[in-house]
Coordinates of C-alpha atoms and ligand atoms in Angstrom, one line a residue:
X1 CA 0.0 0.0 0.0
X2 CA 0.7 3.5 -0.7
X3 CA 2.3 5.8 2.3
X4 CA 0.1 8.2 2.4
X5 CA 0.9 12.0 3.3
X6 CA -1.3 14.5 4.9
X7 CA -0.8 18.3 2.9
X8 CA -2.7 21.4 5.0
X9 CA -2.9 24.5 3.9
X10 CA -3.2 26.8 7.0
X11 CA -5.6 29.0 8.0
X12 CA -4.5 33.0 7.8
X13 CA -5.5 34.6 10.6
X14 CA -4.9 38.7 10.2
X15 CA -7.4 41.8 10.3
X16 CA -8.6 41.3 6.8
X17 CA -8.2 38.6 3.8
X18 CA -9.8 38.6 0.4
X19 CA -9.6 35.8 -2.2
X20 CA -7.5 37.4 -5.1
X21 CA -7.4 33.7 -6.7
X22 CA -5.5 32.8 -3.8
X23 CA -4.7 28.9 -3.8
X24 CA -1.4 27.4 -2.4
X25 CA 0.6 27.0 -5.6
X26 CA 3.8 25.4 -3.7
X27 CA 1.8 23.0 -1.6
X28 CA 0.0 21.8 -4.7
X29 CA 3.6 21.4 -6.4
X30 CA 4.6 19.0 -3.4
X31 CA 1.7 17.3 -3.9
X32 CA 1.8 16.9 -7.7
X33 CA 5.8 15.8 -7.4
X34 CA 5.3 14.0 -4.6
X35 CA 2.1 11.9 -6.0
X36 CA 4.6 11.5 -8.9
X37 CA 7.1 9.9 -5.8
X38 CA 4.2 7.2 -5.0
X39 CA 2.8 8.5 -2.3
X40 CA -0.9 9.0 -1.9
X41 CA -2.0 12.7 -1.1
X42 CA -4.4 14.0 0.9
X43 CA -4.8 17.5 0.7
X44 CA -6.8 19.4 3.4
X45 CA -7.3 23.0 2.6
X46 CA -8.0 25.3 5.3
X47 CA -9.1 27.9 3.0
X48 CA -11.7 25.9 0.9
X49 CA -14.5 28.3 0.5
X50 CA -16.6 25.5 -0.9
X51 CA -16.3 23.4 2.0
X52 CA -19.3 21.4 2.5
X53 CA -20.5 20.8 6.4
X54 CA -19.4 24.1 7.3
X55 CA -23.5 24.6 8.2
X56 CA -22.5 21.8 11.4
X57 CA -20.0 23.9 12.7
X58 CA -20.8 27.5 11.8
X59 CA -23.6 29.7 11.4
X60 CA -21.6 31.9 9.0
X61 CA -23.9 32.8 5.5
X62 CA -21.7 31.1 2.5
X63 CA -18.8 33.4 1.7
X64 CA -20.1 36.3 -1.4
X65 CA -18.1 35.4 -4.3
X66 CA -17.8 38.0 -7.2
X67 CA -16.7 38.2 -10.9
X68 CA -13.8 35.3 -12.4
X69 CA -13.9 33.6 -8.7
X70 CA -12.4 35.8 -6.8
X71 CA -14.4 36.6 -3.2
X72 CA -14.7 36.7 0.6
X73 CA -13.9 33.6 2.8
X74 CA -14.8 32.3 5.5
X75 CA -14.1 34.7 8.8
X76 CA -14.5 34.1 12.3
X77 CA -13.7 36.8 14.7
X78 CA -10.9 35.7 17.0
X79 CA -9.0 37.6 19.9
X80 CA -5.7 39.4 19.1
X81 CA -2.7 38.1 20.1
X82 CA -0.8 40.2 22.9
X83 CA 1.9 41.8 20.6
X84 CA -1.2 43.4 18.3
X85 CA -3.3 44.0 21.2
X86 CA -3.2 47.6 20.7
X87 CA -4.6 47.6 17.2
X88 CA -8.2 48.8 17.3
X89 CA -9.2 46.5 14.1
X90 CA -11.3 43.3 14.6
X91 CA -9.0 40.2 14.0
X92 CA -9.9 37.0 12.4
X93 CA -9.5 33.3 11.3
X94 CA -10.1 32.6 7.8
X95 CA -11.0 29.7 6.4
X96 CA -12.7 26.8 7.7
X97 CA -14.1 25.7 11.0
X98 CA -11.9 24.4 13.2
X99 CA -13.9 21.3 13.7
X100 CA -14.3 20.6 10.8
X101 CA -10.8 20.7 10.4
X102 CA -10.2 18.2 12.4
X103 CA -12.7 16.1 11.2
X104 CA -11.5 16.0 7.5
X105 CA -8.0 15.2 9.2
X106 CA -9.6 12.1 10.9
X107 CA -11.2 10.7 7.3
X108 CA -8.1 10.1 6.1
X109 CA -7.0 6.4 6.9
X110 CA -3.3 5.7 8.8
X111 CA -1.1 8.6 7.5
X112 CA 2.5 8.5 7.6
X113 CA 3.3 11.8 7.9
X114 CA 1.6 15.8 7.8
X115 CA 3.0 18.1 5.5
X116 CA 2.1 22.3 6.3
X117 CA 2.8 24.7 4.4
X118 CA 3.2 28.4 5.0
X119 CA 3.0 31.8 3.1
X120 CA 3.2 35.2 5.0
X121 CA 5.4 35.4 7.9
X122 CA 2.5 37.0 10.0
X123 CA -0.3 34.2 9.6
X124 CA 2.4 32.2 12.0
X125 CA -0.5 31.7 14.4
X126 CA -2.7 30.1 11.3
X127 CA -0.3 27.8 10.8
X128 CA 1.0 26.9 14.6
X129 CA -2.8 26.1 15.4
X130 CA -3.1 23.8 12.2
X131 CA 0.2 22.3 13.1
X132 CA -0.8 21.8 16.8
X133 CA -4.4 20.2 16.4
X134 CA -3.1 17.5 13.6
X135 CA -0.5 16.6 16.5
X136 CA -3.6 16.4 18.6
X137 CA -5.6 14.4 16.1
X138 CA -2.4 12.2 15.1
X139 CA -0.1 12.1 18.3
X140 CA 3.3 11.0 17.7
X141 CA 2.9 11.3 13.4
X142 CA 5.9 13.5 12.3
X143 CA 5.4 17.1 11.4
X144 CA 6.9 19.2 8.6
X145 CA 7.0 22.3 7.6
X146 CA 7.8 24.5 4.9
X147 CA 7.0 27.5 3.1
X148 CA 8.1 31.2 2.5
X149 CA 7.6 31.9 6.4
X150 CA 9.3 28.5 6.9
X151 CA 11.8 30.1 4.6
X152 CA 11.8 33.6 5.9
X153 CA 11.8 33.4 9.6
X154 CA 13.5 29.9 9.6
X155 CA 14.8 30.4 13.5
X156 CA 11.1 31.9 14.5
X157 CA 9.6 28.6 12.9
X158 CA 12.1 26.4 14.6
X159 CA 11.3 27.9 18.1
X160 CA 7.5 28.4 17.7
X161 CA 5.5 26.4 15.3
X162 CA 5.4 23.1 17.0
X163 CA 6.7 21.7 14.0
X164 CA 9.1 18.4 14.4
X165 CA 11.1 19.7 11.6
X166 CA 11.4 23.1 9.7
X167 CA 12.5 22.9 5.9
X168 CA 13.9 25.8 4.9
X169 CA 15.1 25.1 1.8
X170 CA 14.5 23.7 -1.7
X171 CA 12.2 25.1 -4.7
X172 CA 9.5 24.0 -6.8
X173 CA 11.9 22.4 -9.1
X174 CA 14.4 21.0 -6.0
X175 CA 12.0 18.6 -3.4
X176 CA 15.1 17.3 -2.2
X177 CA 15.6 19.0 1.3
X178 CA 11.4 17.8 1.6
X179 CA 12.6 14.5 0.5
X180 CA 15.7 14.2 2.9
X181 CA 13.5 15.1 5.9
X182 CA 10.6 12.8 5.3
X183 CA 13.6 9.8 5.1
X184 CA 14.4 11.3 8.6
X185 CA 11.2 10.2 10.0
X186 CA 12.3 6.7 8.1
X187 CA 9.8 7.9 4.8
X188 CA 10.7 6.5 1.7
X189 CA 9.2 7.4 -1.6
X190 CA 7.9 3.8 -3.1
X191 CA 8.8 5.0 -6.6
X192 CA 12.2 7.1 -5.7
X193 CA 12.1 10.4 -6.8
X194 CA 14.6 9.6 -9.9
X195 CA 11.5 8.5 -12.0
X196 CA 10.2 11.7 -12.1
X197 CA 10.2 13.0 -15.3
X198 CA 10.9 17.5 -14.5
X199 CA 8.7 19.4 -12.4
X200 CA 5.1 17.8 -12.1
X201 CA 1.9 20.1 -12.7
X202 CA 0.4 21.6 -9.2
X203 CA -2.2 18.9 -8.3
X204 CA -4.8 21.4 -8.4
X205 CA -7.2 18.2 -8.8
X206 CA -6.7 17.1 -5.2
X207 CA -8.5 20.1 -4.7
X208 CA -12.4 20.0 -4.0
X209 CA -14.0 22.5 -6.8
X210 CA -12.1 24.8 -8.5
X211 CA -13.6 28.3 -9.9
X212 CA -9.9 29.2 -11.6
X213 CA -6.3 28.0 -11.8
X214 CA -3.1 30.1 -11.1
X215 CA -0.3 29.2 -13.4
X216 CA 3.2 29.9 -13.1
X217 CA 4.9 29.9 -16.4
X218 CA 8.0 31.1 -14.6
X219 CA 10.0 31.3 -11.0
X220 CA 11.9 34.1 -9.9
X221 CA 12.4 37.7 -10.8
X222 CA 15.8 38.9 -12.8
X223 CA 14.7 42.4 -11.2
X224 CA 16.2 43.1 -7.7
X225 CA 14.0 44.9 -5.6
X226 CA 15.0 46.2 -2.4
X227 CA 11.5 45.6 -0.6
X228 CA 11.2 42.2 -2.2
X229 CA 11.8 38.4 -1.7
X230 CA 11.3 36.8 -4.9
X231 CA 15.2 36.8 -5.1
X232 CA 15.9 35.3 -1.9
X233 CA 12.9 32.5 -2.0
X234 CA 13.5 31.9 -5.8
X235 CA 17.3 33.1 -6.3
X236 CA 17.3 32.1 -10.1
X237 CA 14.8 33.5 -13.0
X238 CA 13.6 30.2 -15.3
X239 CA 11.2 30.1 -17.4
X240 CA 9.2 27.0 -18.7
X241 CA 8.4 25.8 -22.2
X242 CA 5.9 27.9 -23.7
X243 CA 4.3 24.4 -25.0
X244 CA 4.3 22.7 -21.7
X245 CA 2.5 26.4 -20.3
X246 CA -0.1 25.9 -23.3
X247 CA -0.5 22.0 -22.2
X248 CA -1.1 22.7 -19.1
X249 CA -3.7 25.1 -19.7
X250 CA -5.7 23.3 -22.4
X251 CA -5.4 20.4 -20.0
X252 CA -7.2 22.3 -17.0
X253 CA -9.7 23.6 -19.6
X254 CA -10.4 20.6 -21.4
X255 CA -11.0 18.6 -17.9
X256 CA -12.2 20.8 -15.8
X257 CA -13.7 23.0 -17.6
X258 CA -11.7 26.1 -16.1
X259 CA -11.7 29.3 -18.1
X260 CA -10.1 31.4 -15.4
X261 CA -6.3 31.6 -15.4
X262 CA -4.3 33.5 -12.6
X263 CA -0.5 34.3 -13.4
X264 CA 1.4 33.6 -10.6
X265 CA 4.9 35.0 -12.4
X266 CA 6.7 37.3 -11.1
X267 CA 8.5 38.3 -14.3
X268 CA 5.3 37.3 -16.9
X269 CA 6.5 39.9 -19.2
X270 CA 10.4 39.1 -19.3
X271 CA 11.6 37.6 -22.5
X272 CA 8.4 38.0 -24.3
X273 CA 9.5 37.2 -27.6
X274 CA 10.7 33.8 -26.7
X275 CA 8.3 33.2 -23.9
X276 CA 4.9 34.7 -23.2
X277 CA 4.0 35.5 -26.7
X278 CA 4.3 32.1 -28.2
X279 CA 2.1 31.1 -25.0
X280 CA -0.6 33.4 -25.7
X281 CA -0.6 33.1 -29.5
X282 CA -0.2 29.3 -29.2
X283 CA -3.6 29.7 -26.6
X284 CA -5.1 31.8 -29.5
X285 CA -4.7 29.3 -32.3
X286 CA -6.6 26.8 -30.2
X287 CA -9.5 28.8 -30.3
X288 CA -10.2 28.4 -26.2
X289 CA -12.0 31.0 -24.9
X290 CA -10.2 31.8 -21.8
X291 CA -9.6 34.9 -19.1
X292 CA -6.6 35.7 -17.8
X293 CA -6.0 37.6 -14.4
X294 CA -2.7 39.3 -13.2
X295 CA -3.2 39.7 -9.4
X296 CA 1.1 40.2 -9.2
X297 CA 2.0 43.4 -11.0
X298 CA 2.9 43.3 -15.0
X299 CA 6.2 45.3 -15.4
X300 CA 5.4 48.4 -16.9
X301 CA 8.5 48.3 -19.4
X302 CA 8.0 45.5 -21.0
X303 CA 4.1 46.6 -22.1
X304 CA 5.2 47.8 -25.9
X305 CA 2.0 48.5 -28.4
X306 CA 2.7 44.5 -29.7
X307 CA 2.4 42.9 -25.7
X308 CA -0.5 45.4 -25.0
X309 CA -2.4 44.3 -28.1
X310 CA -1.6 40.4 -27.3
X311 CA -2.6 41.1 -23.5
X312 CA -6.0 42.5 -25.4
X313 CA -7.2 40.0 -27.7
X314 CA -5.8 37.0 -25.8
X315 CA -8.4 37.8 -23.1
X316 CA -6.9 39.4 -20.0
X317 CA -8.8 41.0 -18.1
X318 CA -7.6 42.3 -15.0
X319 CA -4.4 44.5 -15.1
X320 CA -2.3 45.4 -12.4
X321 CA 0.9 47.4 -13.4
X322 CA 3.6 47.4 -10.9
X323 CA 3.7 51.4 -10.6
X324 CA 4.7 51.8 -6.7
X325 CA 5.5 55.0 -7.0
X326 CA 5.4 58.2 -9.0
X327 CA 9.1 59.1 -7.6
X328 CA 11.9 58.7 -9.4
X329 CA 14.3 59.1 -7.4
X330 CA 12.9 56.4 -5.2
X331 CA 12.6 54.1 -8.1
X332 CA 16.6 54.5 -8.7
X333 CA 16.8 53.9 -5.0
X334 CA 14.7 51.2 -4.5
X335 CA 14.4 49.0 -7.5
X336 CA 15.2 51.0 -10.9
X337 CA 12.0 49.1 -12.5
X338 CA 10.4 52.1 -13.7
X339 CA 12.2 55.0 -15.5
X340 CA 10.6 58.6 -16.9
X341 CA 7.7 58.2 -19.3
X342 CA 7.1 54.4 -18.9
X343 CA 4.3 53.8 -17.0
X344 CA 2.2 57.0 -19.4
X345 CA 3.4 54.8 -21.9
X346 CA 2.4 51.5 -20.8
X347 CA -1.0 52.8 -20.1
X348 CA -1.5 54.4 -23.5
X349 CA -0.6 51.3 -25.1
X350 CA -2.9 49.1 -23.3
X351 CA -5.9 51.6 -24.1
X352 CA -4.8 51.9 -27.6
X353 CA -5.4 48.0 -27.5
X354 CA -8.7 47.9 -26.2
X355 CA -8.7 47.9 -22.3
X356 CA -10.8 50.7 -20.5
X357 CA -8.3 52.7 -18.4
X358 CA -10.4 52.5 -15.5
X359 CA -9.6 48.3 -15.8
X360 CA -5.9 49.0 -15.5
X361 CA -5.1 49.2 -11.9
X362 CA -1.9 50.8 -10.6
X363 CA -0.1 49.3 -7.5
X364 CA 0.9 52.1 -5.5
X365 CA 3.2 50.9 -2.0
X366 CA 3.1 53.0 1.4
X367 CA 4.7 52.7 4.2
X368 CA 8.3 52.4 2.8
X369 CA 10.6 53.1 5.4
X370 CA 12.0 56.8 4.5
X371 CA 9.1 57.6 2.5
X372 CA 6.9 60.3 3.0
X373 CA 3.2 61.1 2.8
X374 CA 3.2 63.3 0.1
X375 CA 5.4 61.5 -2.1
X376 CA 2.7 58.8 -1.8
X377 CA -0.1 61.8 -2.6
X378 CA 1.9 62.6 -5.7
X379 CA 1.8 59.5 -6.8
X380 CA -1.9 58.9 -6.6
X381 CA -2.6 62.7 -8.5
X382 CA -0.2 60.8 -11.8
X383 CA -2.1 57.9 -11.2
X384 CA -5.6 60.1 -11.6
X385 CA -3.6 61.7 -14.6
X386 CA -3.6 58.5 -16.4
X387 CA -7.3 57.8 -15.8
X388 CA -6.1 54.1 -14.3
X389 CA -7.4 52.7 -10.8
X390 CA -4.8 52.7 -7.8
X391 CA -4.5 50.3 -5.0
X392 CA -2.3 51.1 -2.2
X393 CA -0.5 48.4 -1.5
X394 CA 1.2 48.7 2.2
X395 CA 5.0 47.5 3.0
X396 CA 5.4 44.7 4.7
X397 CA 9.2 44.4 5.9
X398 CA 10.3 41.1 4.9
X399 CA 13.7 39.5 6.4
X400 CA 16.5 38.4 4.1
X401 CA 15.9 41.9 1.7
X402 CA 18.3 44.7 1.1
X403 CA 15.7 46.6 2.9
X404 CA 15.2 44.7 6.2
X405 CA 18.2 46.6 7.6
X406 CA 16.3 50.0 7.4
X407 CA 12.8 48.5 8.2
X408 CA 14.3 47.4 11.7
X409 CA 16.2 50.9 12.2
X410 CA 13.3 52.9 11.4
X411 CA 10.8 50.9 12.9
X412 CA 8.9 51.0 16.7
X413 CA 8.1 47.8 16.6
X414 CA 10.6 44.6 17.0
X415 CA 10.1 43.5 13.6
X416 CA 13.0 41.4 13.9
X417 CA 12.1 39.0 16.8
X418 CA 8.2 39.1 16.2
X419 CA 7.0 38.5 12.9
X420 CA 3.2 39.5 13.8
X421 CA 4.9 43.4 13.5
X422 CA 5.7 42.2 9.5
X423 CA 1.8 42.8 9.0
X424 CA 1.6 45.5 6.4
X425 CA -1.7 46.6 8.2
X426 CA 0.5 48.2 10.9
X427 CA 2.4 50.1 8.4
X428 CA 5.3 48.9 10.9
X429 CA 7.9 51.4 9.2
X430 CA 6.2 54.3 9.3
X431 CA 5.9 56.4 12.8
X432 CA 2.2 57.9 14.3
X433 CA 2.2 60.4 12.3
X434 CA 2.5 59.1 9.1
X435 CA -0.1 56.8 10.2
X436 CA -2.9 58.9 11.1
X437 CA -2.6 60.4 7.4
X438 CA -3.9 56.7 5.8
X439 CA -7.4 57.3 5.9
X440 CA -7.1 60.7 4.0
X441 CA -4.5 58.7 1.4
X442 CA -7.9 55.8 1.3
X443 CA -10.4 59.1 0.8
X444 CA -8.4 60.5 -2.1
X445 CA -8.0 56.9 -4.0
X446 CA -11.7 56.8 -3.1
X447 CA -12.1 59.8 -5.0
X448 CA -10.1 59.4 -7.9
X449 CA -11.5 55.5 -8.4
X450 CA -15.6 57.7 -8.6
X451 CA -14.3 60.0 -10.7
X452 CA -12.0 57.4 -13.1
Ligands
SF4_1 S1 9.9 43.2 -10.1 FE1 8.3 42.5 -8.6 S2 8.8 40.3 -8.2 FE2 10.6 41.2 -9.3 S3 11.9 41.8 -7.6 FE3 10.7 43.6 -8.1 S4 8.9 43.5 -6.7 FE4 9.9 41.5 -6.7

């Protein structure tokens, strides 16, 4: 008989969570390579918005759900831990009901081992309660886990997660440091992991009903952000195939009947000519009818009159550009992704091909350290300009980036022993002051989003 492995996907607990086609793309390529290993999965997803027999356990009203699947999950209202205490927000857990949790845990017959994954470093307490009721439900059955907190705040997930052992390394393409700690709880794959053949598809069909897929035709970044950690969680930029990207997407379409397609990329853009172009126009000759969804940022260089028109006509429709800030001084500071004139002239391409400007939205970030209100005011007046949509996104300081140094100098909080202060909802860099101003930034991209 198959060993079988238990894969959860914590819950986030934080003040607010929305489903941007949020699935966990890593988990679901350690279960695709590891089904591929002989093992049988079991996947238990915390965050299943579909879950049936919440009714039991909850009197929660199904989550809303809006346009291309994206929507609300979940929420129960949960006390703060001490260190956030002082932040006058409600706090939540998102995702499923505890018990039934536990109770999908206890369906699945004589595991050999629990596999949790892990994504921001300040849902910790999502992923220490998962961890700590499957020890409760299967004393004594190993624990790993893994992750980009795993990854980020490797010594805070040694010391705090409850989990028996803390992989910190490895990528989708390298399951080896997964591989050599599963042998240390004497865990064999029954195949080896020699006869898999390259990187297995995510097993998004462990999954129980899927509205969209997120795709990831590449890992990495060649840019080098300073507030970033694609680098550091993905140190080199590969791309795949362009046929295996259009295989895998007929494949999802053709079976399961999906038409919504979430880039994961960091870098979609990069290397067009040889890469995302043949995808698209290889998609276009097949005559699906598909929409595609860019909840990471395009790069604003690479969007010539050619890639806007493709983007068009191939069927995207949701558009986020990477703007972060109108400054470009900062931009030469911070990551030297954006130069004079290119974002005007990414916009006007992408409305010369077709897309409403008011469909384009511009991700503005606040709460750099060193950055002041006003720059982030003058950067929402050029987004108004261009008659495209901002969203602020807020800093979260992130360990192992060129810019951790500063965060911790410039912040009040110990961001560097407690990884709740990482939560970009503190604006953790930015002092009182600074603070107090966010609702008036939130009025003015109010206002400029009525009047777009
Ligand atoms: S371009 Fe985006 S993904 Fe790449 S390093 Fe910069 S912020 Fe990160």
């Amino acid at each position: 008989m198959k060993p079988t492995l238990i894969l959860i996907n914590p819950w986030i607990y934080d003040f607010a969570a929305y489903d941007m086609w949020s699935k966990p793309l890593g988990l679901l390529y350690v279960a695709g390579f590891l089904r591929e290993c002989g093992f049988d999965i079991q996947v238990v997803d915390c965050m299943d918005v579909h879950a049936t027999g919440m009714k039991e356990f909850s009197s929660q009203a199904h989550p809303v759900r809006r346009l291309y699947g994206t929507g609300k999950f979940w929420r129960k209202e949960i006390p703060k831990p001490a260190p956030l205490a002082h932040i006058n927000r409600t706090y939540s857990r998102y995702g499923i009901a505890k018990q039934l949790f536990i109770q999908k845990l206890l369906k699945i017959e004589d595991p050999s081992a629990i596999l949790v994954t892990s994504l921001m470093t300040y849902w910790y307490p999502g992923v220490r309660e998962a961890i700590n009721l499957a020890k409760e439900t299967y004393p004594g059955l190993p624990v790993i886990l893994g992750g980009a907190y795993a990854r980020l705040c490797k010594e805070h997930a040694v010391m705090s997660s409850c989990a028996d052992c803390v992989v910190s390394e490895g990528t989708i393409h390298d399951q080896g440091p997964l591989l050599e700690a599963l042998k240390q709880f004497g865990i064999y794959a029954p195949k080896g992991c020699h006869s898999v053949d390259g990187t297995p598809w995510p097993a998004f069909d462990l999954l129980r009903k899927l509205d969209y897929i997120c795709i990831a035709t590449s890992t990495g970044c060649p840019y080098r952000c300073h507030y970033c950690g694609s680098r550091f969680l993905n140190p080199t930029f590969t791309q795949r195939k362009p046929s295996e990207v259009i295989e895998e997407i007929r494949y999802w379409n053709e079976k399961f009947g999906i038409k919504d397609f979430a880039f994961y990329d960091d870098a979609l853009l990069v290397d067009s000519g040889s890469h995302i172009k043949i995808v698209l126009n290889g998609l276009m000759e097949s005559g699906l009818s598909l929409r595609f969804h860019t909840p990471n940022a395009l790069h604003v260089r690479e969007i010539s009159q050619e890639i806007a028109g493709l983007l068009y006509r191939s069927g995207f429709r949701t558009i986020r550009l990477g703007l972060e800030t109108a400054d470009i001084g900062l931009h030469n500071d911070l990551d030297r992704k954006v130069s004079d004139g290119e974002f005007e002239r990414a916009v006007r391409n992408l409305t010369n091909a077709g897309f409403d400007s008011r469909d384009i939205g511009s991700y503005i970030l606040m709460g750099l350290p060193g950055q002041s209100v006003e720059s982030v005011v003058n950067t929402l007046n050029f987004v108004a300009d261009t008659g495209t949509s901002p969203y602020l996104a807020e800093y979260s300081p992130l360990p192992h980036t060129p810019l951790w140094q500063k965060a911790i100098a410039c912040s009040n909080y110990d961001i560097a022993a407690e990884p709740l202060f990482h939560n970009n909802s503190l604006l953790p860099c930015w002092d009182e002051e600074k603070r107090l101003q966010v609702q008036e930034l939130k009025r003015i991209v109010r206002e400029i989003r009525t009047a777009c």
